[in-house]
Structures are given as structure tokens and as C-alpha cells.
XYZ file of C-alpha atoms in Angstrom:
242
model
C 36.464 -29.147 11.600
C 33.268 -31.134 11.303
C 33.380 -34.037 8.885
C 30.067 -33.199 7.268
C 29.305 -29.512 7.633
C 26.404 -29.617 5.197
C 24.307 -31.810 7.494
C 25.024 -29.866 10.682
C 21.845 -28.348 12.090
C 22.081 -24.720 13.098
C 21.593 -23.932 16.762
C 18.478 -21.877 17.343
C 19.341 -19.059 19.704
C 16.647 -18.590 22.336
C 15.049 -15.171 22.571
C 16.206 -13.314 25.662
C 13.823 -11.442 27.949
C 15.443 -8.182 26.854
C 14.732 -8.985 23.188
C 11.126 -9.920 23.971
C 10.632 -6.658 25.869
C 12.267 -4.699 23.033
C 9.979 -6.256 20.425
C 6.891 -5.553 22.517
C 7.797 -1.904 23.144
C 8.638 -1.467 19.465
C 5.289 -2.936 18.444
C 3.494 -0.547 20.814
C 5.345 2.345 19.163
C 4.567 1.177 15.628
C 0.830 0.663 16.224
C 0.585 4.022 17.984
C -0.164 2.843 21.523
C 2.979 4.729 22.502
C 2.859 8.101 20.753
C 5.754 10.136 19.332
C 7.114 12.326 22.100
C 5.535 10.232 24.860
C 7.550 9.845 28.054
C 8.474 6.199 28.602
C 8.443 5.617 32.344
C 10.387 2.459 33.186
C 8.196 1.509 36.146
C 5.006 1.776 34.105
C 6.377 -0.245 31.212
C 7.727 -2.885 33.575
C 4.349 -3.196 35.315
C 2.428 -3.331 32.032
C 4.749 -5.962 30.575
C 5.024 -7.970 33.775
C 8.813 -7.736 34.015
C 11.407 -5.990 36.149
C 12.863 -2.593 35.267
C 16.231 -4.015 34.151
C 15.143 -5.549 30.793
C 13.028 -2.460 30.130
C 16.024 -0.186 30.700
C 18.209 -2.354 28.435
C 15.533 -2.456 25.724
C 15.141 1.343 25.777
C 18.893 1.766 25.384
C 18.899 -0.538 22.347
C 15.865 1.209 20.851
C 17.675 4.506 21.329
C 20.561 3.167 19.246
C 18.096 2.225 16.498
C 16.438 5.649 16.495
C 13.077 4.634 17.972
C 13.636 6.195 21.391
C 15.320 9.421 22.486
C 17.239 9.344 25.778
C 17.353 12.782 27.372
C 19.849 13.136 30.242
C 18.059 14.099 33.409
C 14.624 13.613 31.855
C 14.413 9.969 30.791
C 13.322 8.145 27.645
C 10.829 9.417 25.065
C 9.362 7.918 21.905
C 11.223 9.456 18.988
C 9.301 12.143 17.099
C 10.347 11.844 13.452
C 10.876 15.089 11.619
C 8.965 15.680 8.403
C 12.270 15.592 6.541
C 13.380 12.174 7.828
C 9.939 10.659 7.184
C 9.870 12.135 3.689
C 13.332 10.800 2.900
C 12.553 7.294 4.106
C 9.256 7.112 2.231
C 10.982 8.376 -0.926
C 13.557 5.587 -0.653
C 10.755 3.124 -0.067
C 9.162 4.204 -3.352
C 12.368 3.478 -5.268
C 12.836 0.050 -3.680
C 9.268 -1.145 -4.014
C 8.762 0.103 -7.567
C 11.748 -2.009 -8.596
C 10.459 -4.990 -6.621
C 7.108 -4.765 -8.428
C 8.866 -4.621 -11.799
C 10.886 -7.740 -11.006
C 7.852 -9.552 -9.558
C 6.065 -9.088 -12.895
C 8.977 -10.617 -14.798
C 8.079 -14.211 -13.944
C 4.744 -14.254 -12.105
C 3.854 -17.467 -10.300
C 0.215 -18.589 -10.077
C 0.510 -19.564 -6.420
C 2.096 -16.229 -5.526
C -0.624 -14.349 -7.397
C -3.298 -16.323 -5.554
C -1.637 -15.478 -2.243
C -1.540 -11.777 -3.161
C -5.234 -11.774 -3.989
C -6.034 -13.503 -0.697
C -4.073 -10.874 1.242
C -5.742 -8.101 -0.749
C -9.214 -9.486 0.014
C -8.396 -9.692 3.726
C -7.067 -6.154 3.691
C -10.156 -4.812 1.952
C -12.395 -6.644 4.424
C -10.451 -5.089 7.312
C -10.793 -1.679 5.675
C -14.573 -2.072 5.305
C -14.787 -3.195 8.936
C -12.680 -0.164 9.974
C -10.136 -2.508 11.568
C -7.072 -0.307 11.119
C -4.619 -2.679 12.806
C -5.657 -5.597 10.585
C -5.590 -3.405 7.472
C -2.085 -2.137 8.271
C -0.879 -5.691 8.939
C -2.340 -6.914 5.635
C -0.766 -3.971 3.801
C 2.654 -4.831 5.218
C 2.152 -8.509 4.370
C 1.218 -7.737 0.760
C 4.171 -5.435 0.162
C 6.534 -7.993 1.692
C 5.108 -10.689 -0.564
C 5.724 -8.552 -3.668
C 9.307 -7.907 -2.589
C 9.850 -11.633 -2.042
C 8.454 -12.336 -5.519
C 11.161 -10.101 -6.989
C 13.742 -12.809 -6.320
C 16.332 -10.170 -5.485
C 17.766 -10.868 -2.033
C 19.639 -7.585 -1.766
C 16.484 -5.669 -2.613
C 14.566 -7.717 -0.041
C 17.181 -6.997 2.644
C 17.172 -3.260 1.925
C 13.380 -3.132 1.928
C 13.159 -5.003 5.237
C 15.399 -2.371 6.832
C 12.781 0.327 6.252
C 9.633 -1.833 6.492
C 8.920 -1.201 10.171
C 9.261 2.546 9.862
C 7.039 2.473 6.781
C 4.436 0.654 8.871
C 4.853 3.279 11.616
C 4.267 6.124 9.156
C 1.431 4.288 7.388
C -0.627 3.520 10.505
C -1.851 7.135 11.117
C -3.024 7.531 7.503
C -4.379 4.024 6.857
C -7.957 5.038 7.552
C -7.644 8.094 5.304
C -6.223 6.004 2.446
C -9.128 3.577 2.845
C -10.482 1.607 -0.113
C -8.367 3.530 -2.615
C -5.255 1.835 -1.265
C -6.720 -1.632 -1.796
C -7.994 -0.766 -5.265
C -4.416 0.217 -6.108
C -3.219 -3.107 -4.678
C -5.707 -4.977 -6.871
C -4.511 -3.125 -9.974
C -0.908 -3.908 -9.013
C -1.687 -7.619 -8.732
C -3.362 -7.562 -12.157
C -0.254 -5.974 -13.697
C 2.076 -8.499 -12.045
C -0.097 -11.392 -13.184
C -0.098 -10.004 -16.730
C 3.688 -9.829 -16.662
C 3.671 -6.124 -17.474
C 6.831 -4.908 -15.717
C 6.526 -1.220 -16.571
C 2.876 -0.961 -15.539
C 3.507 -2.843 -12.273
C 6.411 -0.542 -11.416
C 4.371 2.560 -12.263
C 1.392 1.448 -10.170
C 3.635 0.697 -7.197
C 5.416 4.014 -7.610
C 2.161 5.970 -7.636
C 0.729 3.854 -4.814
C 3.644 4.486 -2.459
C 3.699 8.161 -3.435
C 0.037 8.440 -2.418
C 0.906 7.100 1.024
C 3.852 9.482 1.264
C 1.713 12.483 0.357
C -1.015 11.416 2.792
C 1.531 11.262 5.591
C 2.997 14.668 4.743
C -0.478 16.222 4.563
C -1.323 14.689 7.927
C 1.824 16.151 9.475
C 1.059 19.556 7.950
C -2.375 19.536 9.570
C -0.991 18.287 12.880
C 2.546 19.704 13.063
C 2.970 19.125 16.778
C 1.316 16.519 18.960
C 1.314 17.129 22.666
C 2.585 13.916 24.261
C 0.440 12.413 27.022
C 1.654 13.408 30.455
C 3.456 10.557 32.189
C 1.689 8.959 35.121
C 3.931 9.158 38.106
C 3.437 7.380 41.363
C 3.686 9.624 44.405
C 6.130 8.506 47.020
C 4.756 8.449 50.568
C 6.023 11.314 52.670
C 8.281 10.475 55.540
C 6.549 10.782 58.863
C 8.526 12.944 61.236
C 8.498 11.970 64.826
């Protein structure tokens, strides 16, 4: 045993190539560069990411275990296409978690935290006005994470983080449709938290997340099936017979 465990610095584990490839593929899925149902061709991904096929294959297997990728025997890997039911269930759980986080955040509001929320909100609104969807989605995720962190409840923060990436995935297609209304709701939420009004903050967050949920469901109803882009395959040169 170490004599002084309290002063022992933790060893920072270096990120492996497989983990880096996994994170990059996952980000491409979340931002919509890789569409639901799209065929993930190992050679193409390896070329685009500048790596060999091995870390790509390993990353796809891990993403399959996490539900982001579907491995179809004899056909390859495809971006998972979430059903309406699974998306609806996750977004409903998100509403419960984030409404409670908003209520707790309003219990003891901190001036610095409130200032940070307003800064994020202003950046998000600016991105919305500029029609920068990626920046708006990133700011939205940042603001919601900040509210959860303000709750002071670590268990709630852990549970929320488990669904945060999928929430971002579902939010990206409807971010433009939600537009300024989403950021006006954020501003009202910040006002309620600053005022220390727990019930109002929880209600605003509940209605805000429900609006996103309904927007996603309406979008899926209008576009029930998306045809995935056809994979680009390289033709192998024919053998020359002598």
C-alpha cells in the first residue's frame, strides 16, 4: 500500500487509435454526416479518417454494442435507424431528468452560473440567426449540460449524460425548425432559475423538451423512411486471361 494515497496522482490513460476512430465515427453519425441506414464501408471510412481498416472494424463493433451501428451478417455495418418508439421513449425520459435538473438548479442559483448560461444562450441565438445549425446544436447541448451541472445532483448528471448524445442526434434534424423559439424558451428558463422559482423552472424545461420531442415525432411522421445513400464501392480490376 502507498504511504500517502491522497497525494498520488492518477495516471492519465492515453486515448487509443480505436477510441479516436470510434469518437470520430460517432460524431459523424450525431451531426448527420452519416445518415440512419447508411452503409458503412470499412475501406471508405479508413481512407477518410486516414487509418487502416483494423481500428475502423473494431470501432464499428463497439458502436454496434452501444446501439449506434447495426451489423448485418453477410451485408456489413449500417448506421442504426432508430424506431419512432425508441426515440419517443428516450426523449420522454430526457424530459423527466431535465425538468428535475432545472428545479434543483433554481434552488440555489449562482451569479456566475447564470452569467455563463446567458452567454451560452446568446451564442446559440446568434448561431440560430446565422443559420449555423451545428453551432446552434452544440450551444443547445452545452446549455442543457450546464443546467444539469447546476443541479448539484451527481446521479442525475450521470443519468442525463447517458442519454445526452442520443438527444443531440435526435435534436439535430429539427434544430432549424425549432429556431428562435427554442432560444426564447432557454432565456425564460434562465430567468426562472435566476429568480429561484423551482416550479416555474421545472415547468419551462418540461414544456421546452416536450416541444423538441413533438418536433422530432412530427418530422418522422412526414419522413417515415429515408432511403440511405448507396455505398460507393471500388471496382476490382478484372483478371487478364492469357
